[in-house]
CSV table of C-alpha atoms and ligand atoms in Angstrom, one decimal:
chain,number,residue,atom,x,y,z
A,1,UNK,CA,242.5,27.8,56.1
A,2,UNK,CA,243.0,31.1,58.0
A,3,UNK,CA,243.3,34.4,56.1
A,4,UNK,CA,243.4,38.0,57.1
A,5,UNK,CA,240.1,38.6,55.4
A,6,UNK,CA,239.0,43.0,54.9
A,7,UNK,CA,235.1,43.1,55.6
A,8,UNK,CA,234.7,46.6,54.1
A,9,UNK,CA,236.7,49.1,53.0
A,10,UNK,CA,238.4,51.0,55.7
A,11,UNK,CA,239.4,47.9,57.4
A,12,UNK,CA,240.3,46.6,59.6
A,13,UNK,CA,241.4,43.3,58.8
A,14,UNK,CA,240.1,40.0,60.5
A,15,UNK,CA,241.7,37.1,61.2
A,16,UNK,CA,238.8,34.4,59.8
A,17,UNK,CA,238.7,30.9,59.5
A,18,UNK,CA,237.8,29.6,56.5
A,19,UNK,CA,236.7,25.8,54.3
A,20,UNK,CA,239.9,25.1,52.3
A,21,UNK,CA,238.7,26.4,49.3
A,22,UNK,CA,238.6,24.2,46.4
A,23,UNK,CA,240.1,24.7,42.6
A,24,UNK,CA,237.9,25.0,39.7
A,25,UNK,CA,238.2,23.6,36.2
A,26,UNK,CA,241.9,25.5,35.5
A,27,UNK,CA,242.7,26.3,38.6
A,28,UNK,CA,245.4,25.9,41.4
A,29,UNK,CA,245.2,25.7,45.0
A,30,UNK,CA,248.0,27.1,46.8
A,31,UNK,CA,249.5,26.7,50.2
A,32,UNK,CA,251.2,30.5,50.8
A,33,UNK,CA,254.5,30.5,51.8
A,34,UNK,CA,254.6,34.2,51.9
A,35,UNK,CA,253.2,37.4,50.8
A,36,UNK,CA,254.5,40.6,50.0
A,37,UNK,CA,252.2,43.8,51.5
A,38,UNK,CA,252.1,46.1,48.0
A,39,UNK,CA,250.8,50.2,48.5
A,40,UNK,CA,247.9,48.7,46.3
A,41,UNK,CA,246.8,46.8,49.6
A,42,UNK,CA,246.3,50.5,51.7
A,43,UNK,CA,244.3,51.8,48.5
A,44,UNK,CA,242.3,48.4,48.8
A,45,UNK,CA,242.0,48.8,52.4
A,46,UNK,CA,241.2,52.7,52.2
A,47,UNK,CA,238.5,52.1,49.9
A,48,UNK,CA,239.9,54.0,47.1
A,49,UNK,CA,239.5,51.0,44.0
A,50,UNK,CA,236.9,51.0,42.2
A,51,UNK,CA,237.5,47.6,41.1
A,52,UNK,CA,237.6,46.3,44.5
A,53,UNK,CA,234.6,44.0,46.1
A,54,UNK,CA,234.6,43.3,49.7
A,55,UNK,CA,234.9,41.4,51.7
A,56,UNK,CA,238.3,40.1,50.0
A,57,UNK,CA,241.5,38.9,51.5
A,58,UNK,CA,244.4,41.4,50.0
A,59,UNK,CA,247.7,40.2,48.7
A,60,UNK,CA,248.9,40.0,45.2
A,61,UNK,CA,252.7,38.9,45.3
A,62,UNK,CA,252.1,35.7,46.8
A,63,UNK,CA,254.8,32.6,47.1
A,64,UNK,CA,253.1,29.6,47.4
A,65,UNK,CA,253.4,25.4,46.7
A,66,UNK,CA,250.5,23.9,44.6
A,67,UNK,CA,248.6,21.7,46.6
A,68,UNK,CA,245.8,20.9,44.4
A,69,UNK,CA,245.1,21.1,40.8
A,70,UNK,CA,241.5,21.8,39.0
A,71,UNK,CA,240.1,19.7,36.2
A,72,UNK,CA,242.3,21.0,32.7
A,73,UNK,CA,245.5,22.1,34.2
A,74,UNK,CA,248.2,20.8,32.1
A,75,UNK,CA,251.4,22.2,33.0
A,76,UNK,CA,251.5,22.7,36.8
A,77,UNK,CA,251.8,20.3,39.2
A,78,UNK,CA,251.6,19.0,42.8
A,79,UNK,CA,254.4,20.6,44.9
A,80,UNK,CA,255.4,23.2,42.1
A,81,UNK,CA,256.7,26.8,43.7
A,82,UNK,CA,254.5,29.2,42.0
A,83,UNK,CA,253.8,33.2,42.1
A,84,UNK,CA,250.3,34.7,41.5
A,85,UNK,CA,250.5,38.2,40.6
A,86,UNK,CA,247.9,40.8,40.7
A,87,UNK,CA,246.9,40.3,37.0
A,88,UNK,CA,244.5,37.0,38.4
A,89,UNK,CA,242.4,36.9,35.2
A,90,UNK,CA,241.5,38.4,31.6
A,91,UNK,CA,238.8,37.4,29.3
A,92,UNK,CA,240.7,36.8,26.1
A,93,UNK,CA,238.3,37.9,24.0
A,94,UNK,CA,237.8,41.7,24.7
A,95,UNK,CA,239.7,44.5,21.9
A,96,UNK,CA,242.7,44.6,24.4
A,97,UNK,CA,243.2,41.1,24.4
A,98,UNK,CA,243.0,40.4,21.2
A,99,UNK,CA,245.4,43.5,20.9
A,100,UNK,CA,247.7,41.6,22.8
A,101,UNK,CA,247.1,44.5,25.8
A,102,UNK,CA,245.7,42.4,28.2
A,103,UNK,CA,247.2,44.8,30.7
A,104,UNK,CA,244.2,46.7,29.6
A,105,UNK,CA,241.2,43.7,30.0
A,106,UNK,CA,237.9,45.1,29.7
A,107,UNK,CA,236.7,42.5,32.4
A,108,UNK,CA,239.7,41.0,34.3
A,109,UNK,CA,240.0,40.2,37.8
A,110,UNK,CA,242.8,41.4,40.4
A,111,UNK,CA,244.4,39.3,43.0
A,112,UNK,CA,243.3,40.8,46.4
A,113,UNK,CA,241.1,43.5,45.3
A,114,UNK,CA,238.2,41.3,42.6
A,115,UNK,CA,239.5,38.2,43.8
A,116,UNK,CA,241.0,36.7,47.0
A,117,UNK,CA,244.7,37.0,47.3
A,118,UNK,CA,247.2,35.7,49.6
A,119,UNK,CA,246.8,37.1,53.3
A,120,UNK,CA,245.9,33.7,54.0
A,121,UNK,CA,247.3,29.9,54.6
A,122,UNK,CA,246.1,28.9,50.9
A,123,UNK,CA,244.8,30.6,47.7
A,124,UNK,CA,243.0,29.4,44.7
A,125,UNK,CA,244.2,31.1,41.2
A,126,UNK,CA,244.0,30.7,37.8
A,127,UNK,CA,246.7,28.5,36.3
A,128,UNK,CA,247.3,30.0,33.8
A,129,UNK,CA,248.1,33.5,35.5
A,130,UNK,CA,250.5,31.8,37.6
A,131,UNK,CA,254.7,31.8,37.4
A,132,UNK,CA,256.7,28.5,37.6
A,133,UNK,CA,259.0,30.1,40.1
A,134,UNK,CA,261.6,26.9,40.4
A,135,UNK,CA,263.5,26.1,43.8
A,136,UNK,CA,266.1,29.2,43.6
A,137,UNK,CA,265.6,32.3,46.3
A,138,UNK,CA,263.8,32.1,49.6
A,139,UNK,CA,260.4,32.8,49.8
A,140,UNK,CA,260.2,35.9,51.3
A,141,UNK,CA,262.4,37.5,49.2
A,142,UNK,CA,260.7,36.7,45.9
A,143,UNK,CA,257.7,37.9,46.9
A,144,UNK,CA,258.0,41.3,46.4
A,145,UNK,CA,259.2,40.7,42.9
A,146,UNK,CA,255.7,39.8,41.9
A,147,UNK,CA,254.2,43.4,42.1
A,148,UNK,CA,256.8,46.1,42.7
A,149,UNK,CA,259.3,44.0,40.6
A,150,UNK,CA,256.7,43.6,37.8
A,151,UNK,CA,255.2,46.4,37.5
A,152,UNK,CA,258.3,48.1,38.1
A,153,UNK,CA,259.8,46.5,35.4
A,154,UNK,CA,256.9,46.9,33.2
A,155,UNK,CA,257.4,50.9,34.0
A,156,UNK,CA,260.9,50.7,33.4
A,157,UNK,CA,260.2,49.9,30.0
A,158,UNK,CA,258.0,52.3,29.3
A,159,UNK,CA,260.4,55.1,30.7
A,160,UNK,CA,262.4,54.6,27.4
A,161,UNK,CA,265.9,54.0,26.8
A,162,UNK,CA,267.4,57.4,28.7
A,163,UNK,CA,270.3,56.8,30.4
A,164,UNK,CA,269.7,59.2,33.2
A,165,UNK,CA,266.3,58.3,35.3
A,166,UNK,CA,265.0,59.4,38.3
A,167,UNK,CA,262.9,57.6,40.8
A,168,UNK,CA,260.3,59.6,43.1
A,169,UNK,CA,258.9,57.5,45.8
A,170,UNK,CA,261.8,55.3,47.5
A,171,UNK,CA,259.9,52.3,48.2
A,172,UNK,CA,259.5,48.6,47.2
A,173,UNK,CA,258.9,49.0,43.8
A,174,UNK,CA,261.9,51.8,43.5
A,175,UNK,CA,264.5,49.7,45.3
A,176,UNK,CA,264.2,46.8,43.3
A,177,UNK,CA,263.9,48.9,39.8
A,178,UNK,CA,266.9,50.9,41.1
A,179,UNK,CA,269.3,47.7,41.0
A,180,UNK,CA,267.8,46.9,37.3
A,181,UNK,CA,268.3,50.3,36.3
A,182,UNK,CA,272.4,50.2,37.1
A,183,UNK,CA,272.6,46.9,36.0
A,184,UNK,CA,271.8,48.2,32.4
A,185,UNK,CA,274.0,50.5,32.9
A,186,UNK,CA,271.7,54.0,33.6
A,187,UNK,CA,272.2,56.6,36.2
A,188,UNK,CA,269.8,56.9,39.1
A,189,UNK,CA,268.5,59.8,40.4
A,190,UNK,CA,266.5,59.3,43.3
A,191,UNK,CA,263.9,61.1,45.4
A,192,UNK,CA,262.5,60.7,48.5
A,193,UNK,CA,260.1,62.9,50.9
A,194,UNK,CA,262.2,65.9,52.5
A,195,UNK,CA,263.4,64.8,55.4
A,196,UNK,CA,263.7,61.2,55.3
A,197,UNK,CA,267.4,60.4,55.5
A,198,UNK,CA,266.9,56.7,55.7
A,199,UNK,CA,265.2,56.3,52.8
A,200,UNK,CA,268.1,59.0,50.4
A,201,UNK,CA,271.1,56.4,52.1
A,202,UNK,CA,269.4,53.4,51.1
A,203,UNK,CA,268.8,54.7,47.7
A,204,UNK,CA,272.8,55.6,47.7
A,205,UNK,CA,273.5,52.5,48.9
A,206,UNK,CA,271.9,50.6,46.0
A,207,UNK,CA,274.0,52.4,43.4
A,208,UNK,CA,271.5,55.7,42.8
A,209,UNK,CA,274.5,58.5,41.6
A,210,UNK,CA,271.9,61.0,43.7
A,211,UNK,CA,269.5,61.1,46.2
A,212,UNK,CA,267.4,63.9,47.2
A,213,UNK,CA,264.6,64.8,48.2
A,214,UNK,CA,261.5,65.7,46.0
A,215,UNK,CA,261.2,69.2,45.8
A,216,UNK,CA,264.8,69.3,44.9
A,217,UNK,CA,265.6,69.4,41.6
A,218,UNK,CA,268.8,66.7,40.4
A,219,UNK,CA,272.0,67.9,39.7
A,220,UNK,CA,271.2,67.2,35.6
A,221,UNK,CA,268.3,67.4,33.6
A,222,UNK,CA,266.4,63.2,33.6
A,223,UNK,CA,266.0,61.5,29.9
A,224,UNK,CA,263.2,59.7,32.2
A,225,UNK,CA,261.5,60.2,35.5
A,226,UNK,CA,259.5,57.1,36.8
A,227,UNK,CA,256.5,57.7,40.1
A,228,UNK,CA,255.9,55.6,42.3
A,229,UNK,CA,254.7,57.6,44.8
A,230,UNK,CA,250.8,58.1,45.5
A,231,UNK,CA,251.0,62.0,45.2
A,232,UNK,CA,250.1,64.1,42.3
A,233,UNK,CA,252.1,66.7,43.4
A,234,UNK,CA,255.2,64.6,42.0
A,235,UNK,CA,254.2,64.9,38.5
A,236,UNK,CA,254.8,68.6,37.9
A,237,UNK,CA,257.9,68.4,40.0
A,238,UNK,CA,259.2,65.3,37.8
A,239,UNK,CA,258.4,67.3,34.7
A,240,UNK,CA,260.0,70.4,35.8
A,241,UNK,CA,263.3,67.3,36.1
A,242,UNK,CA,263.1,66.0,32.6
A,243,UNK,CA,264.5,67.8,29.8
A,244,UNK,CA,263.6,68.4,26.5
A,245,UNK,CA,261.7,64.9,25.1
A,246,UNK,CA,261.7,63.5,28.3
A,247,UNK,CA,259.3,61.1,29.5
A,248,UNK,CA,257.5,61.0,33.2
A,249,UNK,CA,255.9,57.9,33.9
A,250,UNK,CA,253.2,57.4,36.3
A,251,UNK,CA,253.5,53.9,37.8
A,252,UNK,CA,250.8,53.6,40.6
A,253,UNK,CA,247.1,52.2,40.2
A,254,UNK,CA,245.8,55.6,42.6
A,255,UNK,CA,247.5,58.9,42.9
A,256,UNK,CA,246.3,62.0,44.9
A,257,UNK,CA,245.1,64.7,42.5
A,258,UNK,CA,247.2,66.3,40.4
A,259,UNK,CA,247.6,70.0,40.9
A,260,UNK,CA,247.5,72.5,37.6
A,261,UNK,CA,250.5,73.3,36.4
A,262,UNK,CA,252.2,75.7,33.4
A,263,UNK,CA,251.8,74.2,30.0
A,264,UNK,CA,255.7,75.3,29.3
A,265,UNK,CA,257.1,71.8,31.6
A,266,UNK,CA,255.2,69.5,29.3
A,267,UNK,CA,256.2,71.9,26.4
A,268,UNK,CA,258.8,71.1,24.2
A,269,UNK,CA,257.6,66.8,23.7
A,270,UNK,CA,257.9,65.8,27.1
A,271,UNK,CA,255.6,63.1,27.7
A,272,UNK,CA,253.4,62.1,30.9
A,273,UNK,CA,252.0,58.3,30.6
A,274,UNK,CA,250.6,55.9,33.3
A,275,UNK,CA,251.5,52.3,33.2
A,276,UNK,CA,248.3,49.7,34.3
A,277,UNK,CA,248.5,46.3,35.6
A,278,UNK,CA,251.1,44.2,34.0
A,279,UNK,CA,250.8,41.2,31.0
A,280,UNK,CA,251.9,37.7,31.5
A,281,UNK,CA,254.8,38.2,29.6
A,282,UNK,CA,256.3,41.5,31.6
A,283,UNK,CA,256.4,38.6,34.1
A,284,UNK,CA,258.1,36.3,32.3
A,285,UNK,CA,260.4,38.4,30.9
A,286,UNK,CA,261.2,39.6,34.2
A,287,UNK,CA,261.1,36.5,36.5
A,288,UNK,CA,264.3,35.7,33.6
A,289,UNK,CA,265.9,38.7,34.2
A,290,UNK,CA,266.1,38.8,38.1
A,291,UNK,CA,268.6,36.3,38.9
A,292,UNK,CA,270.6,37.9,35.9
A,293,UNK,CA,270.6,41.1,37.8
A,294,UNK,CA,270.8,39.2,40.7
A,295,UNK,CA,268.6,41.4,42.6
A,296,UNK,CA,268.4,41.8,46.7
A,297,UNK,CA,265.2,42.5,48.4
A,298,UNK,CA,265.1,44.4,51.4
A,299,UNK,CA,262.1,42.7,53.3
A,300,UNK,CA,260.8,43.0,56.6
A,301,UNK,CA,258.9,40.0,57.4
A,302,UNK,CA,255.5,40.0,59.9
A,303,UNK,CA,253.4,37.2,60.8
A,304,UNK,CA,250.5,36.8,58.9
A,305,UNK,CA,248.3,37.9,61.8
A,306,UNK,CA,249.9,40.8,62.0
A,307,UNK,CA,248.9,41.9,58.7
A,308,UNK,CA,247.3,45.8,59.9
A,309,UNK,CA,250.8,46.3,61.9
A,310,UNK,CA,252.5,45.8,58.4
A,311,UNK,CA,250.1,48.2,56.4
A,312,UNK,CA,250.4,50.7,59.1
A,313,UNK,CA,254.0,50.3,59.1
A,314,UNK,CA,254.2,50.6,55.2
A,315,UNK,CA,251.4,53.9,55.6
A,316,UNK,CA,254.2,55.5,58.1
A,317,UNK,CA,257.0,54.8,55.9
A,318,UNK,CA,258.7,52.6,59.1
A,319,UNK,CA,260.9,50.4,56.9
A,320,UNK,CA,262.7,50.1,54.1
A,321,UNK,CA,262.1,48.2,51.0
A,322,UNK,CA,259.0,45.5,51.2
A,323,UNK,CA,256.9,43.8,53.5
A,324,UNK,CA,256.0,40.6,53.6
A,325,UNK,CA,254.1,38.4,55.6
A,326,UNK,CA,254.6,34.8,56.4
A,327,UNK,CA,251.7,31.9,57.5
B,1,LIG,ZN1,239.8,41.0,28.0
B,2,LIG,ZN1,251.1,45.7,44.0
């Protein structure tokens, strides 16, 4: 197998050849079919997980075929379409497991950060952690489902039930969630760095009812305000949004610091939270819903070896929606 294997931290990445790597007792061998290039990736590559060991090979929305099958695997088979998320293990026996959290795992492992993820021709995963992912949609385009959908979905839930909810950080993860959002019906308000035009049409374009920029503040007060964006600087600005109750939700595994702000914008029960990770059954529940929604990604596809041309890219803000790279 070749993969696009990160040495140490800082990158950059290598193109390597490998030994096919073989499944363990509950485990899958994939053969990628592509890979979506996630903002979790530049943290990886910048050194800024904890959680990360090197070397690793990155990429946690892969689309792959299973091509071989560990001892004890029950319910996938030979030639299945599967996606392997970043949630690659949990121990099942920790409190947050048991507490059905497993979001939370006290010793899990992450696809391309604690264990090797899909920059590469083939990946090994555990079965169990894996999504049946049928024959309907192309490749590239379900890839990005697997982390910005996911865990965009995952903070769309925890945003609440307000009808009138604001995206900061126009990205992968926003575009998708933005299409989810007006299909249940909310309003989106969306923000994007001042000065980036491309990024405030698109938005507009997917059905947001405004698009700004983030030091702006939206035309009404948010029931919910939702960050994707690494930057700390967003949360006082998406408090200052919300009104009264309102809820900001920090969606990202690493943010910039955040800077102090006056206790009178969280005042008056608005609430800051941070989602982490995602369960199995935010992916179910949202692998179901997509086709209902009947979501459109914006990709940009690279060659695999191209891999550093895509994170730069995605660092630079060159593109719209996800990246993905194909084998
Ligand atoms: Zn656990
Ligand atoms: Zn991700």
């Amino acid at each position: 197998m070749h993969a696009m294997r990160l040495n140490s931290a800082g990158g950059p990445l290598v193109w390597t050849e490998l030994p096919d790597p073989r499944p363990a007792e509950g485990e899958i061998r994939v053969r990628v079919l592509a890979c979506g290039v996630c903002r979790t990736d530049l943290h990886v590559l910048d050194g800024e997980l904890p959680e990360a060991k090197y070397p690793i090979i990155p990429g946690h929305e892969i689309v792959g075929r299973v091509d071989a099958i560990g001892p004890g695997v029950g319910d996938l088979a030979v030639g299945d379409r599967v996606g392997i998320p970043w949630l690659g293990h949990t121990c099942g026996a920790c409190p947050y497991c048991r507490m059905e959290r497993e979001n939370l795992c006290d010793h899990p492992l992450f696809t391309g950060c604690s264990r090797d993820g899909g920059y590469a021709t083939a990946a090994v995963a555990d079965a169990r952690f894996a999504f049946p992912l049928g024959e309907a949609g192309a490749d590239v385009d379900l890839a990005p489902l697997l982390c910005a959908g996911l865990i965009g979905w995952r903070s769309l839930r925890m945003a609440g039930e307000g009808r009138a909810l604001g995206l900061y950080g126009f990205g992968a993860a926003a575009h998708i969630i933005a299409q989810v959002a007006t299909w249940q019906g909310r309003s989106v308000f969306a923000f994007a760095r001042a000065g980036d035009e491309r990024s405030r049409q698109f938005a507009l374009e997917l059905g947001a009812a405004w698009a700004g920029s983030s030091e702006e503040m939206p035309p009404r007060p948010l029931d919910a305000a939702i960050i994707f964006a690494p930057v700390g600087g967003l949360v006082p600005a998406a408090l200052r949004a919300v009104r009264k109750g309102g809820r900001v939700v920090c969606a990202g595994i690493h943010m910039s610091d955040i800077p102090s702000f006056p206790y009178r914008i969280l005042w008056e029960e608005r609430e800051l939270l941070s989602v982490a990770n995602l369960t199995r059954e935010d992916g179910v529940e949202f692998l179901r819903l997509a086709p209902q929604v009947g979501i459109r990604s914006r990709t940009t596809p690279y060659p695999l070896h191209r891999a550093n041309q895509a994170l730069e890219d995605l660092r630079q803000g060159k593109f719209e929606g996800a990246a993905v790279l194909v084998p």
